[in-house]
CSV table of C-alpha atoms in Angstrom, one decimal:
chain,number,residue,atom,x,y,z
A,1,ILE,CA,0.0,0.0,0.0
A,2,ARG,CA,2.8,2.4,0.8
A,3,ARG,CA,4.5,1.8,-2.5
A,4,LEU,CA,1.2,2.4,-4.3
A,5,ALA,CA,0.6,5.6,-2.3
A,6,SER,CA,4.1,6.8,-3.2
A,7,ALA,CA,3.3,6.4,-6.9
A,8,GLY,CA,0.2,8.5,-6.5
A,9,THR,CA,-2.2,5.7,-7.4
A,10,ASN,CA,-4.5,6.4,-4.4
A,11,SER,CA,-4.5,10.2,-5.0
A,12,LEU,CA,-7.3,12.3,-6.5
A,13,SER,CA,-4.6,14.4,-8.1
A,14,HIS,CA,-4.3,13.8,-11.8
A,15,ASP,CA,-0.8,15.3,-12.2
A,16,SER,CA,0.8,12.1,-10.8
A,17,TYR,CA,3.2,9.3,-11.5
A,18,ALA,CA,0.3,6.8,-11.9
A,19,HIS,CA,-1.2,8.9,-14.7
A,20,LYS,CA,2.1,9.0,-16.4
A,21,ALA,CA,2.4,5.2,-16.0
A,22,ALA,CA,-1.0,4.8,-17.7
A,23,VAL,CA,0.3,6.8,-20.7
A,24,LEU,CA,3.5,4.6,-20.9
A,25,ILE,CA,1.3,1.5,-20.7
A,26,GLN,CA,-0.6,2.7,-23.7
A,27,GLN,CA,2.6,3.4,-25.6
A,28,ASN,CA,4.4,0.2,-24.8
A,29,GLU,CA,1.7,-2.5,-24.1
A,30,PHE,CA,-1.3,-1.6,-26.2
A,31,THR,CA,-1.9,-3.2,-29.6
A,32,LYS,CA,-1.0,-0.8,-32.5
A,33,LYS,CA,-4.6,-0.1,-33.3
A,34,MET,CA,-5.5,0.6,-29.7
A,35,LYS,CA,-2.5,2.8,-29.3
A,36,GLU,CA,-3.7,5.0,-32.2
A,37,ASP,CA,-7.5,4.9,-31.6
A,38,THR,CA,-7.8,5.4,-27.8
A,39,SER,CA,-7.7,8.6,-25.7
A,40,LEU,CA,-7.2,8.5,-22.0
A,41,LEU,CA,-8.8,11.2,-19.8
A,42,TYR,CA,-8.8,11.6,-16.0
A,43,PHE,CA,-11.6,13.5,-14.1
A,44,SER,CA,-12.9,14.0,-10.6
A,45,ALA,CA,-16.6,14.3,-9.8
A,46,ASN,CA,-18.0,15.6,-6.5
A,47,LEU,CA,-21.0,13.2,-5.9
A,48,LYS,CA,-22.4,15.2,-3.0
A,49,GLU,CA,-22.7,18.3,-5.2
A,50,PHE,CA,-24.4,16.3,-8.0
A,51,MET,CA,-26.9,14.8,-5.5
A,52,ARG,CA,-27.7,18.2,-4.2
A,53,CYS,CA,-28.5,19.4,-7.7
A,54,LEU,CA,-30.6,16.3,-8.2
A,55,GLU,CA,-32.5,16.9,-4.9
A,56,ARG,CA,-33.2,20.6,-5.8
A,57,ARG,CA,-34.0,19.6,-9.4
A,58,GLU,CA,-31.8,22.4,-10.8
A,59,GLY,CA,-28.2,23.0,-11.7
A,60,ILE,CA,-27.4,19.6,-13.1
A,61,ASP,CA,-26.4,20.9,-16.5
A,62,ASP,CA,-24.2,23.6,-14.9
A,63,TYR,CA,-22.6,20.8,-12.7
A,64,PHE,CA,-21.6,18.7,-15.7
A,65,ALA,CA,-20.6,21.7,-17.8
A,66,SER,CA,-18.1,22.7,-15.1
A,67,LEU,CA,-16.2,19.4,-14.9
A,68,THR,CA,-12.7,19.3,-16.3
A,69,THR,CA,-10.5,16.5,-17.6
A,70,SER,CA,-6.8,16.0,-17.4
A,71,ARG,CA,-4.5,14.2,-19.8
A,72,TYR,CA,-0.8,13.8,-20.6
A,73,THR,CA,1.0,13.9,-23.9
A,74,TYR,CA,4.4,12.3,-24.2
A,75,GLU,CA,6.8,13.6,-26.8
A,76,ASN,CA,10.6,13.8,-27.1
A,77,ASN,CA,10.9,11.9,-23.7
A,78,GLN,CA,8.9,14.6,-22.0
A,79,PHE,CA,5.4,14.6,-20.4
A,80,ASN,CA,3.1,17.6,-20.9
A,81,PHE,CA,0.1,18.0,-18.7
A,82,HIS,CA,-3.2,19.4,-20.1
A,83,GLU,CA,-6.4,20.4,-18.3
A,84,GLU,CA,-9.5,21.0,-20.4
A,85,MET,CA,-13.3,21.2,-20.2
A,86,MET,CA,-14.6,17.6,-20.0
A,87,ILE,CA,-17.8,17.8,-22.1
A,88,GLU,CA,-16.1,19.8,-24.9
A,89,ASN,CA,-13.2,17.3,-24.9
A,90,ILE,CA,-15.6,14.3,-25.1
A,91,LEU,CA,-17.6,15.9,-28.0
A,92,PHE,CA,-14.4,16.6,-29.9
A,93,LEU,CA,-13.1,13.0,-29.4
A,94,MET,CA,-16.4,11.6,-30.5
A,95,GLU,CA,-16.3,13.6,-33.7
A,96,GLU,CA,-12.8,12.1,-34.3
A,97,GLU,CA,-14.4,8.6,-33.6
A,98,LYS,CA,-11.9,7.9,-30.9
A,99,ILE,CA,-12.3,5.3,-28.1
A,100,ILE,CA,-12.6,7.3,-24.9
A,101,PHE,CA,-11.4,5.8,-21.6
A,102,LEU,CA,-12.1,8.0,-18.6
A,103,GLN,CA,-10.6,7.3,-15.2
A,104,MET,CA,-13.0,8.8,-12.6
A,105,GLY,CA,-12.2,9.8,-9.0
A,106,VAL,CA,-15.0,10.5,-6.5
A,107,PRO,CA,-13.9,12.0,-3.2
A,108,ASP,CA,-17.3,11.4,-1.5
A,109,TYR,CA,-18.7,8.2,-2.9
A,110,MET,CA,-19.8,6.5,0.3
A,111,THR,CA,-19.5,7.0,4.1
A,112,THR,CA,-17.8,5.3,7.0
A,113,HIS,CA,-19.2,5.6,10.5
A,114,THR,CA,-16.9,5.4,13.5
A,115,GLU,CA,-17.6,6.0,17.2
A,116,LYS,CA,-16.2,9.5,17.0
A,117,PHE,CA,-17.1,10.7,13.5
A,118,ILE,CA,-18.5,10.1,10.0
A,119,ILE,CA,-16.2,10.5,7.0
A,120,TYR,CA,-16.6,10.3,3.2
A,121,ASP,CA,-14.9,7.5,1.4
A,122,ALA,CA,-13.2,8.2,-2.0
A,123,HIS,CA,-13.6,5.7,-4.9
A,124,ALA,CA,-12.1,5.1,-8.3
A,125,LEU,CA,-14.1,4.1,-11.3
A,126,CYS,CA,-13.9,4.0,-15.1
A,127,ILE,CA,-16.0,4.8,-18.1
A,128,ILE,CA,-15.4,3.5,-21.6
A,129,MET,CA,-17.0,5.1,-24.6
A,130,LEU,CA,-16.9,3.1,-27.8
A,131,PRO,CA,-17.9,4.1,-31.3
A,132,SER,CA,-20.9,2.2,-32.7
A,133,LYS,CA,-23.0,2.2,-35.8
A,134,ASP,CA,-25.5,4.6,-34.3
A,135,GLY,CA,-23.1,6.8,-32.3
A,136,TYR,CA,-21.4,5.6,-29.1
A,137,ASN,CA,-22.0,3.0,-26.5
A,138,CYS,CA,-21.0,4.0,-22.9
A,139,HIS,CA,-19.8,1.4,-20.4
A,140,TYR,CA,-19.4,1.9,-16.7
A,141,ILE,CA,-17.1,-0.1,-14.4
A,142,ASN,CA,-17.2,0.0,-10.6
A,143,SER,CA,-15.0,-2.6,-9.0
A,144,HIS,CA,-17.8,-3.3,-6.5
A,145,GLY,CA,-19.7,-5.0,-9.3
A,146,HIS,CA,-23.2,-6.3,-8.5
A,147,THR,CA,-23.2,-4.7,-5.0
A,148,ILE,CA,-23.9,-1.3,-6.6
A,149,ASP,CA,-27.5,-2.4,-6.8
A,150,THR,CA,-27.7,-2.2,-3.0
A,151,GLN,CA,-26.9,1.6,-2.9
A,152,ASN,CA,-30.3,3.1,-3.8
A,153,TYR,CA,-29.5,6.1,-1.6
A,154,TYR,CA,-26.9,8.8,-1.1
A,155,GLU,CA,-25.7,9.7,2.4
A,156,PHE,CA,-25.0,13.4,3.2
A,157,ILE,CA,-22.8,14.1,6.2
A,158,LEU,CA,-24.4,16.9,8.3
A,159,SER,CA,-21.9,17.0,11.2
A,160,ARG,CA,-19.3,14.8,12.9
A,161,LYS,CA,-21.9,12.3,14.1
A,162,ARG,CA,-25.0,13.1,12.0
A,163,SER,CA,-25.9,12.2,8.5
A,164,ARG,CA,-29.0,12.1,6.2
A,165,LYS,CA,-29.9,9.5,3.5
A,166,MET,CA,-31.4,10.6,0.3
A,167,LYS,CA,-33.5,7.8,-1.2
A,168,LEU,CA,-33.0,7.1,-4.9
A,169,PRO,CA,-35.1,5.2,-7.4
A,170,GLU,CA,-32.0,3.5,-8.8
A,171,PRO,CA,-28.4,2.9,-7.7
A,172,ALA,CA,-26.5,6.1,-7.3
A,173,ASP,CA,-24.0,5.0,-9.9
A,174,VAL,CA,-26.6,4.5,-12.6
A,175,ILE,CA,-28.4,7.8,-11.8
A,176,PHE,CA,-25.1,9.7,-12.2
A,177,MET,CA,-24.3,7.9,-15.4
A,178,LYS,CA,-27.7,8.5,-16.9
A,179,HIS,CA,-27.6,12.2,-16.2
A,180,LEU,CA,-24.0,12.5,-17.6
A,181,VAL,CA,-25.0,10.7,-20.8
A,182,LYS,CA,-28.2,12.8,-21.1
A,183,HIS,CA,-26.1,16.0,-20.8
A,184,ILE,CA,-23.6,14.8,-23.4
A,185,ASN,CA,-26.4,14.0,-25.8
A,186,ALA,CA,-28.0,17.4,-25.2
A,187,SER,CA,-24.6,19.1,-25.9
A,188,GLY,CA,-23.6,17.4,-29.2
A,189,ASP,CA,-24.8,15.7,-32.3
A,190,VAL,CA,-23.5,12.2,-31.7
A,191,LYS,CA,-25.8,9.9,-29.8
A,192,VAL,CA,-24.5,8.1,-26.8
A,193,ASN,CA,-26.2,4.9,-25.6
A,194,TYR,CA,-26.5,4.1,-21.9
A,195,ASP,CA,-29.5,2.7,-20.1
A,196,GLY,CA,-28.1,1.4,-16.8
A,197,THR,CA,-28.6,-2.3,-17.6
A,198,SER,CA,-25.8,-4.9,-17.3
A,199,LYS,CA,-25.1,-4.5,-21.0
A,200,TYR,CA,-23.5,-1.1,-20.2
A,201,THR,CA,-22.8,-1.5,-16.4
A,202,TYR,CA,-20.4,-3.9,-14.8
A,203,ARG,CA,-22.5,-6.1,-12.4
A,204,GLY,CA,-20.1,-9.0,-12.1
A,205,THR,CA,-18.1,-10.1,-9.1
A,206,ASN,CA,-17.3,-7.6,-6.3
A,207,LEU,CA,-13.6,-7.4,-7.0
A,208,GLN,CA,-13.1,-5.8,-3.6
A,209,GLU,CA,-14.8,-8.4,-1.5
A,210,GLY,CA,-12.7,-8.8,1.6
A,211,ASP,CA,-10.6,-5.8,0.8
A,212,GLY,CA,-9.7,-4.2,4.1
A,213,HIS,CA,-7.3,-1.6,2.7
A,214,GLY,CA,-9.4,0.2,0.1
A,215,VAL,CA,-7.4,-0.5,-3.1
A,216,CYS,CA,-10.2,0.5,-5.5
A,217,PHE,CA,-7.8,3.0,-7.1
A,218,ILE,CA,-5.8,0.2,-8.7
A,219,TYR,CA,-8.6,-1.3,-10.7
A,220,PRO,CA,-9.1,1.4,-13.4
A,221,LEU,CA,-5.4,1.0,-14.1
A,222,ILE,CA,-5.7,-2.8,-14.4
A,223,VAL,CA,-8.8,-2.5,-16.6
A,224,TRP,CA,-6.9,0.0,-18.7
A,225,TYR,CA,-4.0,-2.4,-19.3
A,226,TYR,CA,-6.3,-5.4,-20.2
A,227,PHE,CA,-8.5,-3.2,-22.3
A,228,GLY,CA,-5.5,-2.2,-24.4
A,229,GLN,CA,-4.3,-5.7,-24.7
A,230,TYR,CA,-7.5,-7.6,-25.4
A,231,TYR,CA,-10.1,-5.3,-26.8
A,232,THR,CA,-9.2,-6.2,-30.4
A,233,LYS,CA,-7.7,-9.7,-29.9
A,234,SER,CA,-8.8,-12.9,-28.2
A,235,GLN,CA,-7.0,-14.4,-25.2
A,236,LYS,CA,-6.3,-18.0,-24.4
A,237,LEU,CA,-6.6,-19.2,-20.8
A,238,SER,CA,-5.2,-22.5,-19.5
A,239,THR,CA,-7.4,-24.3,-17.1
A,240,LYS,CA,-7.7,-27.8,-15.6
A,241,PHE,CA,-10.4,-28.4,-18.1
A,242,GLY,CA,-8.2,-27.5,-21.0
A,243,GLU,CA,-7.5,-24.3,-23.0
A,244,ILE,CA,-10.3,-21.8,-23.2
A,245,GLU,CA,-10.3,-19.1,-25.9
A,246,VAL,CA,-12.1,-15.8,-24.9
A,247,ALA,CA,-13.4,-13.7,-27.7
A,248,PRO,CA,-12.0,-10.2,-28.1
A,249,GLY,CA,-13.4,-7.5,-25.8
A,250,LYS,CA,-15.0,-5.7,-28.8
A,251,THR,CA,-17.0,-8.8,-29.6
A,252,LEU,CA,-18.1,-9.5,-26.0
A,253,MET,CA,-19.1,-5.9,-25.4
A,254,LYS,CA,-21.0,-5.7,-28.7
A,255,ASN,CA,-22.9,-8.8,-27.8
A,256,GLY,CA,-23.8,-7.5,-24.4
A,257,ASP,CA,-21.4,-9.9,-22.6
A,258,PHE,CA,-19.7,-7.0,-20.8
A,259,ASN,CA,-19.1,-8.9,-17.6
A,260,HIS,CA,-17.2,-11.7,-19.4
A,261,PHE,CA,-14.6,-9.2,-20.6
């Protein structure tokens, strides 16, 4: 954990060694096509602020319009850090028909209650936007998998020992994503598909089951690596039942088998 922390992998700062490592992974480990076709963006979203807008039923468009993304370019053995408006960046990349991989940091995803106080827990997630025949398909990955369906609420901290739960008709993750995609669709001409179902939302195994350290921040980087390796090519797995060939991620995601990828 200390080594990961020293590399900035558990930090909400995007100007970090971990972000640079992700860029180098793309340059050195991705297939040639994925290296050329994929854009990596980092962004942070304050979920508490979003939920307040949702509760008031106003300000959601302004909330999304204010979000920024960060990215690195690497040329002549030098990193250059860029910060840009998120929605405009996404719209531009969609016009270029790029695959868009967003690493998302949330400083106030859930809460932890102790005897002395209540604190917000940060979380790391990723969003993958893929060109399709009718626009783009948007896929959302939370390492907690199927357990996101138990979070049909958002908890606001009111004081050191008091909190308030806001009931939601759907999981908080799905509501956030639906509103984000709605805003993108209202802002540009390219249609983005996302309906909250398992076709677009990872609901597989809870990858953090038994995790007592809170290593959610490492999963977007792992997903990034395997996405670049196996989105356009199949992989072969050796098991006690023999060799199993897994179809390319592109095929699995197109067929709705998102969890298998």
